[in-house]
Every structure is written in C-alpha cells, then in structure tokens.
Coordinates of C-alpha atoms and ligand atoms in Angstrom, one line a residue:
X248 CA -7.6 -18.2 7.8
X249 CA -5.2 -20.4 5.8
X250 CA -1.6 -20.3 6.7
X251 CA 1.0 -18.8 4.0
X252 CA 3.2 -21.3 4.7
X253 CA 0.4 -23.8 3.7
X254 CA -0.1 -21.9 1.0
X255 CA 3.4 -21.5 -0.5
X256 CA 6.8 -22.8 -0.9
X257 CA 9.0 -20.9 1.8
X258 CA 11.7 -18.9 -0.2
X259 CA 14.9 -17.7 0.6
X260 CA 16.5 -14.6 0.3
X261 CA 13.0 -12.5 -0.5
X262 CA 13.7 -8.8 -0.7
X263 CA 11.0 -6.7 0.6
X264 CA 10.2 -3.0 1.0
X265 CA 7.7 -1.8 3.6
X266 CA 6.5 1.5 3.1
X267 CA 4.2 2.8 5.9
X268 CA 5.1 0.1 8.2
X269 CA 6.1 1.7 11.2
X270 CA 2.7 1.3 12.6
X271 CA -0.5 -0.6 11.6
X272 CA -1.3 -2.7 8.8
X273 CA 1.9 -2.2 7.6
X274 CA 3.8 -3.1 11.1
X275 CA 1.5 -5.8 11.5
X276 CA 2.5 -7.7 7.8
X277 CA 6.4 -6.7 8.5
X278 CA 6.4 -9.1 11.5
X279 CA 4.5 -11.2 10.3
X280 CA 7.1 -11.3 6.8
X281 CA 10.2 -11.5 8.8
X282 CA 9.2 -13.8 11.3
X283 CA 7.8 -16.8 8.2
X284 CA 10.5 -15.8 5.8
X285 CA 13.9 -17.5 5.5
X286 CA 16.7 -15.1 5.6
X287 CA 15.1 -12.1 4.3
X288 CA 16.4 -8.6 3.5
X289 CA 13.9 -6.3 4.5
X290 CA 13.7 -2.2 3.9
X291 CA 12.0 0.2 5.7
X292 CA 11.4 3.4 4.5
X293 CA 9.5 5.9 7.0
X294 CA 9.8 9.0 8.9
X295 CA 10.2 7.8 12.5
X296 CA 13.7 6.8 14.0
X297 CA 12.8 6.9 17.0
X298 CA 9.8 4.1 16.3
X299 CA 12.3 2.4 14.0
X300 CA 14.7 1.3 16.5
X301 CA 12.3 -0.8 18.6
X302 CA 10.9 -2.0 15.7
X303 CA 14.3 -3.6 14.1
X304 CA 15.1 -4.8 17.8
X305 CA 12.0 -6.8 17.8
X306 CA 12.3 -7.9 14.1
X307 CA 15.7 -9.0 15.0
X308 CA 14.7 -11.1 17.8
X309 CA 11.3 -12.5 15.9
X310 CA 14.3 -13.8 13.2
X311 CA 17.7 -13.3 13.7
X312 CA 18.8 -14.6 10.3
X313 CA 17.0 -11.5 8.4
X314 CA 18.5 -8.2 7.4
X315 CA 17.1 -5.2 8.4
X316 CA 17.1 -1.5 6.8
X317 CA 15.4 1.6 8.3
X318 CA 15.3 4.4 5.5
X319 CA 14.6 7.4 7.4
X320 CA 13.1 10.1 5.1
X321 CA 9.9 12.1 4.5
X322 CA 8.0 9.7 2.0
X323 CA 5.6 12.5 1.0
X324 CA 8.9 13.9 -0.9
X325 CA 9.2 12.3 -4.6
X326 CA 12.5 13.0 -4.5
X327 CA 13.0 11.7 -1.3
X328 CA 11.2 8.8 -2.4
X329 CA 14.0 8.6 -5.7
X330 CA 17.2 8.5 -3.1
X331 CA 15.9 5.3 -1.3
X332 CA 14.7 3.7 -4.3
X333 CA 18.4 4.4 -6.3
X334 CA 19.8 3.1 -2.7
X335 CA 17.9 0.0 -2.8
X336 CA 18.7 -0.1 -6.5
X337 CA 22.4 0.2 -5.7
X338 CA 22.4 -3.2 -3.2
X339 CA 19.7 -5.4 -4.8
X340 CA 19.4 -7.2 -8.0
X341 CA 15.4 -7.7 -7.2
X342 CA 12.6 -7.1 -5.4
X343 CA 10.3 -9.8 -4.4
X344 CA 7.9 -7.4 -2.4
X345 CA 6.7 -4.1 -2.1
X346 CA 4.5 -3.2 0.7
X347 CA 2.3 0.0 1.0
X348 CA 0.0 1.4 3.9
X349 CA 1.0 4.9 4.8
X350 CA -1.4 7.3 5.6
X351 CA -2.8 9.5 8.1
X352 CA -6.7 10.7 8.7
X353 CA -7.7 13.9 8.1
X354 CA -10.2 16.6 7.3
X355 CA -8.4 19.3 6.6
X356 CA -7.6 21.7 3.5
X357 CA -5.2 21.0 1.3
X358 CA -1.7 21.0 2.8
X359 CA 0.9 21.1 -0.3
X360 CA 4.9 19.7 0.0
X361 CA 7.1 21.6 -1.5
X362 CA 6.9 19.7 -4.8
X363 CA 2.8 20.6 -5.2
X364 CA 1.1 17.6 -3.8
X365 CA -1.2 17.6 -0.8
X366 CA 0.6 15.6 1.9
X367 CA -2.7 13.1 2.6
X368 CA -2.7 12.4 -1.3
X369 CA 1.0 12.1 -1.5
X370 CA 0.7 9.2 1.1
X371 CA -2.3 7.6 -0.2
X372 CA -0.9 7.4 -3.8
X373 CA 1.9 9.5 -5.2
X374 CA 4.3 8.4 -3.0
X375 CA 3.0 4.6 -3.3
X376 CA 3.0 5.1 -7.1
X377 CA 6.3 6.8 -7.2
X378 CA 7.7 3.6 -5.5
X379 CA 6.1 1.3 -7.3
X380 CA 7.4 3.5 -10.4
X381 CA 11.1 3.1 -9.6
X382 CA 11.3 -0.1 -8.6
X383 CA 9.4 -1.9 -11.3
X384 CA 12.9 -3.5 -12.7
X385 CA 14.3 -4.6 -9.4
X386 CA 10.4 -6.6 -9.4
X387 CA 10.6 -7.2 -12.9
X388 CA 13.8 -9.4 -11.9
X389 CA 12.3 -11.4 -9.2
X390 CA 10.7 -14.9 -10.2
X391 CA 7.5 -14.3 -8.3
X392 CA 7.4 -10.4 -7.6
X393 CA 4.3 -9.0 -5.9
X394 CA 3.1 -5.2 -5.5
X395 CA 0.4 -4.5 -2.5
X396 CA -1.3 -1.1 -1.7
X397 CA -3.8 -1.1 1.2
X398 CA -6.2 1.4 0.9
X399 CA -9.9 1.5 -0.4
X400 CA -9.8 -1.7 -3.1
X401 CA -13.4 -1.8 -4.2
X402 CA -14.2 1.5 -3.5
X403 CA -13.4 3.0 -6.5
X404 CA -16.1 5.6 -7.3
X405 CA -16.6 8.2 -10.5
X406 CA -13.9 10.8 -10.5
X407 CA -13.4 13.7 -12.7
X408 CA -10.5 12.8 -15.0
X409 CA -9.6 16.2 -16.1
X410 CA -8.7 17.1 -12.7
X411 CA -6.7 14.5 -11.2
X412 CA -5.0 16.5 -9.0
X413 CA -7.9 18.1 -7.5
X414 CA -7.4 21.3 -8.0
X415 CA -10.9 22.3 -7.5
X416 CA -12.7 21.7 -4.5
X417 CA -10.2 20.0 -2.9
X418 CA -11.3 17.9 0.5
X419 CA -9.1 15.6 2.7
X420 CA -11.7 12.9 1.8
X421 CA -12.1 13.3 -1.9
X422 CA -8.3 13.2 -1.9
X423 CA -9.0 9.5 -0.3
X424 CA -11.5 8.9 -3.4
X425 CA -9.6 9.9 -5.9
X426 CA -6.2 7.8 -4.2
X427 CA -8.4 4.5 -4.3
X428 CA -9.7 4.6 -7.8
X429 CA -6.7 5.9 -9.3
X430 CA -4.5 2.9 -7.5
X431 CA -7.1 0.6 -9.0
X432 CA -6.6 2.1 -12.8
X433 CA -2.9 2.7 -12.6
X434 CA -2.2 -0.7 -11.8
X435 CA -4.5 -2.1 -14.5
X436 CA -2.4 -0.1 -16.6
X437 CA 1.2 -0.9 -15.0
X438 CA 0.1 -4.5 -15.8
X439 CA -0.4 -4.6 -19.4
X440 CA 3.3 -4.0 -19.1
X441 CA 4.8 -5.9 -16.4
X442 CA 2.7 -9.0 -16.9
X443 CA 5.2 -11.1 -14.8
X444 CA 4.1 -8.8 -11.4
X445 CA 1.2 -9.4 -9.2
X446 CA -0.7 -6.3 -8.3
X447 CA -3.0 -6.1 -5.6
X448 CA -4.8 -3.5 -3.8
X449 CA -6.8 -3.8 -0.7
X450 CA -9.6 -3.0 1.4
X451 CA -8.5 -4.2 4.8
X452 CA -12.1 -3.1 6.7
X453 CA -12.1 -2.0 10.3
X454 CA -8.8 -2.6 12.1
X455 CA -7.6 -1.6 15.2
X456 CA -4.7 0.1 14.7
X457 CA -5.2 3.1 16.6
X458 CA -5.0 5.4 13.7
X459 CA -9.0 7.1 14.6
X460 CA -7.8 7.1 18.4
X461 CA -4.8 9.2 17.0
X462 CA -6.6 11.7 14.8
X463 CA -10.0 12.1 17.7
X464 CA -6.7 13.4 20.3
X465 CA -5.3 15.8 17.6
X466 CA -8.5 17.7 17.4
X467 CA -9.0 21.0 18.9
X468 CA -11.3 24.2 19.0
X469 CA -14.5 22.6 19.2
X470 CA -14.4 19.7 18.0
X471 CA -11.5 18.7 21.0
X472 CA -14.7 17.9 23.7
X473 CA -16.9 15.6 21.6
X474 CA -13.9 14.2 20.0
X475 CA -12.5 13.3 23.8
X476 CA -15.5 11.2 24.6
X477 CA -16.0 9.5 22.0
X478 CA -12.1 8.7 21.9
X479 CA -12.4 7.5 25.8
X480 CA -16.3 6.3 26.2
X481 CA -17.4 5.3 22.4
X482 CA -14.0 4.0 20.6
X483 CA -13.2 1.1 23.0
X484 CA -16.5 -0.2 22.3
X485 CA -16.6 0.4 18.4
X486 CA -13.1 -1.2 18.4
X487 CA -14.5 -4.5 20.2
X488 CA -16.1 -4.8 16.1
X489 CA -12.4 -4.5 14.6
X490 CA -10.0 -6.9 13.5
X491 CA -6.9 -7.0 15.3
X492 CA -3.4 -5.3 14.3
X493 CA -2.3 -9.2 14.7
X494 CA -4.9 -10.1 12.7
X495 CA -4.1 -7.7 9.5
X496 CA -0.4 -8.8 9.3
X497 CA -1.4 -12.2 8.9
X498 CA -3.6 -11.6 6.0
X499 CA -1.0 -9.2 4.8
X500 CA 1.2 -12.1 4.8
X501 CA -0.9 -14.1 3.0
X502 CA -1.8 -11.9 0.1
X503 CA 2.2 -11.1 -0.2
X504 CA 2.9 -15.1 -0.1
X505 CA -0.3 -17.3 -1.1
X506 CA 0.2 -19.0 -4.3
X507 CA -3.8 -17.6 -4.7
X508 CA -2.7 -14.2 -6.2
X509 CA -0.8 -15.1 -9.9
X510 CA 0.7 -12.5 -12.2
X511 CA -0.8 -12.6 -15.3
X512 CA 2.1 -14.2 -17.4
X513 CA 4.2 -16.1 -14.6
X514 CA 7.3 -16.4 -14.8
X515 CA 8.8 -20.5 -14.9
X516 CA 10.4 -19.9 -11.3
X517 CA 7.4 -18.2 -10.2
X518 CA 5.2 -21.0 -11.1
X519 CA 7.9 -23.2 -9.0
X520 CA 7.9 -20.8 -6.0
X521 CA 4.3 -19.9 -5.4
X522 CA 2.5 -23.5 -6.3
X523 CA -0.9 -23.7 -5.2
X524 CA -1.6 -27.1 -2.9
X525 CA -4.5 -29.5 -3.8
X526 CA -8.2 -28.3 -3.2
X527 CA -6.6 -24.2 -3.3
X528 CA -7.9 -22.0 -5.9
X529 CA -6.7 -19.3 -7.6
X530 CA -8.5 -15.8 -7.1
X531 CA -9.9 -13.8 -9.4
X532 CA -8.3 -10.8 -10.6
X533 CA -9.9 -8.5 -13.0
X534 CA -10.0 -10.4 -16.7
X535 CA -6.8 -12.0 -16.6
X536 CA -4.4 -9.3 -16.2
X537 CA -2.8 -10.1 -12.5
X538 CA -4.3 -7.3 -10.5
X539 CA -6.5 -8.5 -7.9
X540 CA -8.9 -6.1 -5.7
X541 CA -10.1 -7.4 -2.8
X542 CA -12.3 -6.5 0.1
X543 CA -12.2 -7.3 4.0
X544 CA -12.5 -10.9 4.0
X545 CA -10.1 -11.1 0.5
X546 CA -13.3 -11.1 -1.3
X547 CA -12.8 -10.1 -4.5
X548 CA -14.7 -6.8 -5.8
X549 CA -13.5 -6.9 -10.1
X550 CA -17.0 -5.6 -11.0
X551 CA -17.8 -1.6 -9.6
X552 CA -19.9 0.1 -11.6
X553 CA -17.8 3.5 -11.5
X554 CA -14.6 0.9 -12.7
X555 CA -16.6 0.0 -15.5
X556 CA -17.7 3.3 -16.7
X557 CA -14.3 5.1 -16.2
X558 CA -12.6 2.0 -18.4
X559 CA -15.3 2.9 -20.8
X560 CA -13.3 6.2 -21.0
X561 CA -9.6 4.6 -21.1
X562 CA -9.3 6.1 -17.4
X563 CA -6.4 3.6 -16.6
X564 CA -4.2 5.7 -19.8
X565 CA -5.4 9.0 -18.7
X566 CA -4.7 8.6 -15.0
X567 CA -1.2 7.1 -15.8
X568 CA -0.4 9.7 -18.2
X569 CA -1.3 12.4 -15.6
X570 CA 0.6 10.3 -12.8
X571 CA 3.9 10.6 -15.0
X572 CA 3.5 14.1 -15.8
X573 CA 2.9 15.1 -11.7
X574 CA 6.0 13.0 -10.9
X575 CA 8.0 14.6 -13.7
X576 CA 6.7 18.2 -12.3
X577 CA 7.4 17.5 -8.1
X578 CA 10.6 16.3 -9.4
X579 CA 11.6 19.4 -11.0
X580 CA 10.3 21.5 -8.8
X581 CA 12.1 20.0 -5.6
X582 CA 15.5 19.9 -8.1
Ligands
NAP792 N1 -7.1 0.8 10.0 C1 -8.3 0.7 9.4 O1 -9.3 0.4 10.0 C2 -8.4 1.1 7.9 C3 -9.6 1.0 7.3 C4 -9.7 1.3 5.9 C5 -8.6 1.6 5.2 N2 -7.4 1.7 5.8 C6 -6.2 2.0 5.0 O2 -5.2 1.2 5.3 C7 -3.9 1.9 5.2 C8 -3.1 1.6 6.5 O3 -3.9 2.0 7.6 P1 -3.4 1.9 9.1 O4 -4.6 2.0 10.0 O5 -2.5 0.7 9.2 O6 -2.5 3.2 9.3 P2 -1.6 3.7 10.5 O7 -1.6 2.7 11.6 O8 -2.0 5.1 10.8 O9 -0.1 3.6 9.8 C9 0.1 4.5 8.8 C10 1.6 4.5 8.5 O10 1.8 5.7 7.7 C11 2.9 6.4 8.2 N3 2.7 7.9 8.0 C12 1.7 8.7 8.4 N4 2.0 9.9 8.1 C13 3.2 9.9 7.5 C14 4.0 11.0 6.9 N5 3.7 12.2 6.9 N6 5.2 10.6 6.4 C15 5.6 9.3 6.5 N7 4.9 8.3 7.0 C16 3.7 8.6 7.5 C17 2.9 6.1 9.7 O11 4.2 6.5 10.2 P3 4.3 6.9 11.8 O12 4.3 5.6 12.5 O13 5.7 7.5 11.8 O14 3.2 7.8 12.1 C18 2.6 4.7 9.7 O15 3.7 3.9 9.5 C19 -4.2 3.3 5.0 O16 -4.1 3.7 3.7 C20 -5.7 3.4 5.4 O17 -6.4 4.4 4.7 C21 -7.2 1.4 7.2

C-alpha cells in the first residue's frame, strides 16, 4: 500500500475528531493520524475512560507535539452528541477530519435510548450523521476537510423509504442495512451542498479487531456453548484470513490524507495541501460530486443496482428529510 505521506503534503495544525476510536478501525487510524501528522489536535469522543487513558498515554508518546482530547459521553445520545460538538465548536475555528467507526454486533430486538432510536442504529448512523450535522461549518472552514464513515460502502441494498426508522419488523441486522444505504444517500445529498468536503464511506472487509470474539463471549442460554467453541477452536483460524488492526489504520490514514479522494469543488488551499504526485490518480467518486464508496481493497463500488433504483426515487432528499426530522424529535424529547 502507498504511503500517505507519499501521497500528500504533511500539514500542520489538522484538527480531527475520532468517533468510535477507542478500539478497532477507529483506534487503529487515530495512531496512525497522530503519529504522521505534524502537531495535531485530536478529539475523542467515546464512552470508555478507563480505555481512554492508555490510549492518550500511548498517542502522547507515538507524538508528543499533538493535542489530545477524550470526550467522555454516551454517543448514542443526540444530545449528548450536541454538547461535544458546541465544545469543539467553542475551541476550533475548523475541522480538517472527522472519523467514524462506532458500533457493536448484535442480534437482538430493538433496544431504544431515551430519545427513540435503537442504540445499534444510533451508532451505525444517527449518531455519525448527527456529528457530521453539527460540525459541517467547522469542515466547511478547513482548506481540505474530509468526512469518513466505515461501515458497509457498497452494500447498499433496497430499503423501504417510508419507514426509515424501522418501525416495522425491526432486526439488529436490517438496522445495519438500512445504516449503510442511508450513509451512502445522505452524503450524496450533504454534498450537493458542501461541495468543498470530501465524503467517503467504507467497507473495510474482514479485520481483526476482536469485535466477533467480543459479541461470541456475550452470548448466553443456548447459544453460550457453540458460541465458546467456535470463539476458542474456529475464530483463531478464520482470523488468520483477516486484515490486521495495524493494517486498517493505515488505510484509514490514507483515505483521511491521500490526495486520491478530492471534494467536488476544491478549495485553492486544498488543491495546495492534498496534490497528487506524478503517475497517482484520482479515484472515482460517484459522478463528480466528492463522495467516494469504496470497498476492501479501496476499490471503488459507485454502480449498485439498489443505489441506482432508490436515486430513481430521489431517496438521498427523502432520507435526509427524515434524518432532520428524527434529530429534531430525539432532541426534543431528551430536552
Ligand atoms: N471489523 C470488521 O471486520 C468489520 C467488517 C465490516 C464492517 N465493519 C464496520 O466497521 C466499523 C468499525 O468496526 P470495528 O471492528 O473497528 O469495531 P470495534 O472494534 O468493535 O470498535 C467499535 C467502537 O465503537 C465503540 N462503541 C461500541 N458501542 C458503543 C456505545 N454503546 N457507545 C459508545 N461507543 C460505543 C467502541 O467503544 P468501546 O471501546 O468503549 O467498546 C469502539 O470504540 C463498524 O461500523 C463495523 O460495522 C467492521
């Protein structure tokens, strides 16, 4: 894989968010970000203390000229989500990065927060959305501002678009559905107005992160047997096919730096800060507009059938539009 730092002009002073990133994918690309960036101020918003303490320890030692912030708040909270945004508001005049993996497996029911939203579904998208909402000026103002959400890019897949919120038949997994294809359409549509910000959501494929070792020990009843054996005698071997938590931060790194991934209108310091070297190409996004979903290997996946039927529809308006009216609801309903 291509270094960023071949691939970009190191900046200074880059101002990133990490949601999601006290583990995984997300840990994984925060290392990686500190350790390549040049004096960055980096936020952290997550739910674990605890966690967060080693992990600003080791970002501190990895480079010592970068600012650290640990946000410690339940994310699945919109309003939660507000205070750390107007916080973040309140110290920076932009954002260069914001970086979003959280999420948890699971089968269950539906498992509403106080505000109405399923928890898994808040992680997946509400709560990445809700970010994303809030600190579109702070991105607006940076010269080459970037917005990445790892999930399912190229997954998308039909989805009924008169019940977003899946208040029928509700399943951990259709939640997971629903999350991918609406991250897809929402950032079409948060592009045809923020033309200067690169959206890009991800399909990272297999990666060790521990998350299935995780949800196989949480099992119980009886389910907790099988789930032990395969966790101790099957995973180990299926995780000898994954890519490495190492691995993921570096192409995290890339997509957040790599002169590859161009807003649709860039700005004239953007073009400056993120220029592609000889023999690079530029990826392809879907038709010009600056969002980019891409598979595994970076691949990029514009053309899904469902995508193209649902735009038929004017999906990306609709699922907006329902976004906006969900976050204007939890909002009130939390006060
Ligand atoms: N890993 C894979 O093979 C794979 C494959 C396909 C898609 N993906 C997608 O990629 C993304 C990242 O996956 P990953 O494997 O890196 O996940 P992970 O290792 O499980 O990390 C998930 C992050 O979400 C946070 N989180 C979970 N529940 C939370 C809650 N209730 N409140 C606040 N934070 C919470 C975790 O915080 P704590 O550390 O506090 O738990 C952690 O920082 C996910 O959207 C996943 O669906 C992953």
């Amino acid at each position: 894989m291509q270094s960023s730092k071949s691939q970009s002009k190191r900046r200074d002073g880059l101002v990133a968010v990490f949601i999601g990133a006290t583990s995984g994918i997300g840990l994984g690309t925060l290392k990686q970000f500190a350790k390549q960036s040049s004096s960055p101020q980096i936020y952290i918003a997550g739910c674990s203390e605890s966690a967060a303490a080693s992990i600003l320890k080791e970002l501190e030692s990895l480079n010592p000229k970068g600012t650290y912030v640990f946000q410690e708040t339940e994310i699945t909270l919109l309003k939660n989500v507000d205070k750390v945004c107007e916080e973040i508001k309140s110290k920076e005049e932009k954002v260069d990065l914001l970086f979003m993996s959280p999420a948890y497996i699971t089968l269950g029911e539906r498992n509403d927060t106080i505000e109405g939203i399923d928890i898994s579904y808040a992680l997946t998208y509400y709560t990445r959305l809700r970010f994303t909402y809030n600190l579109l000026p702070l991105l607006n103002a940076s010269s080459a501002p970037r917005v990445i959400s790892i999930l399912g890019g190229g997954l998308e897949s039909e989805i009924d678009l008169q019940d977003l919120e899946i208040r029928n038949n509700f399943k951990a997994q259709k939640a997971m559905k629903y999350s991918t294809t609406q991250t897809t359409l929402a950032f079409e549509e948060l592009a045809n107005s923020n033309p200067s910000i690169t959206f890009i959501h991800k399909y990272p494929g297999f990666v060790n992160t521990g998350a299935i070792g995780r949800f196989l020990g949480s099992q119980k009843g009886l389910f907790a047997k099988p789930a032990t054996f395969f966790k101790w005698f099957l995973l180990p071997i299926v995780n000898l096919m994954a890519v490495s938590v190492d691995e993921a931060g570096e192409r995290g790194l890339f997509l957040a730096t790599s002169a590859r991934y161009p807003p649709r209108n860039p700005t004239s310091g953007g073009v400056e800060a993120t220029v592609l070297p000889k023999g690079a190409e530029v990826a392809e996004d879907i038709e010009g507009s600056g969002v980019y979903i891409l598979g595994p290997s970076d691949d990029s996946k514009r053309f899904t059938p469902a995508l193209a039927a649902l735009r038929l529809q004017g999906a990306s308006k609709i699922v907006w539009e329902c976004t906006l009216s969900v976050f204007d609801r939890a909002v009130g309903a939390s006060g």
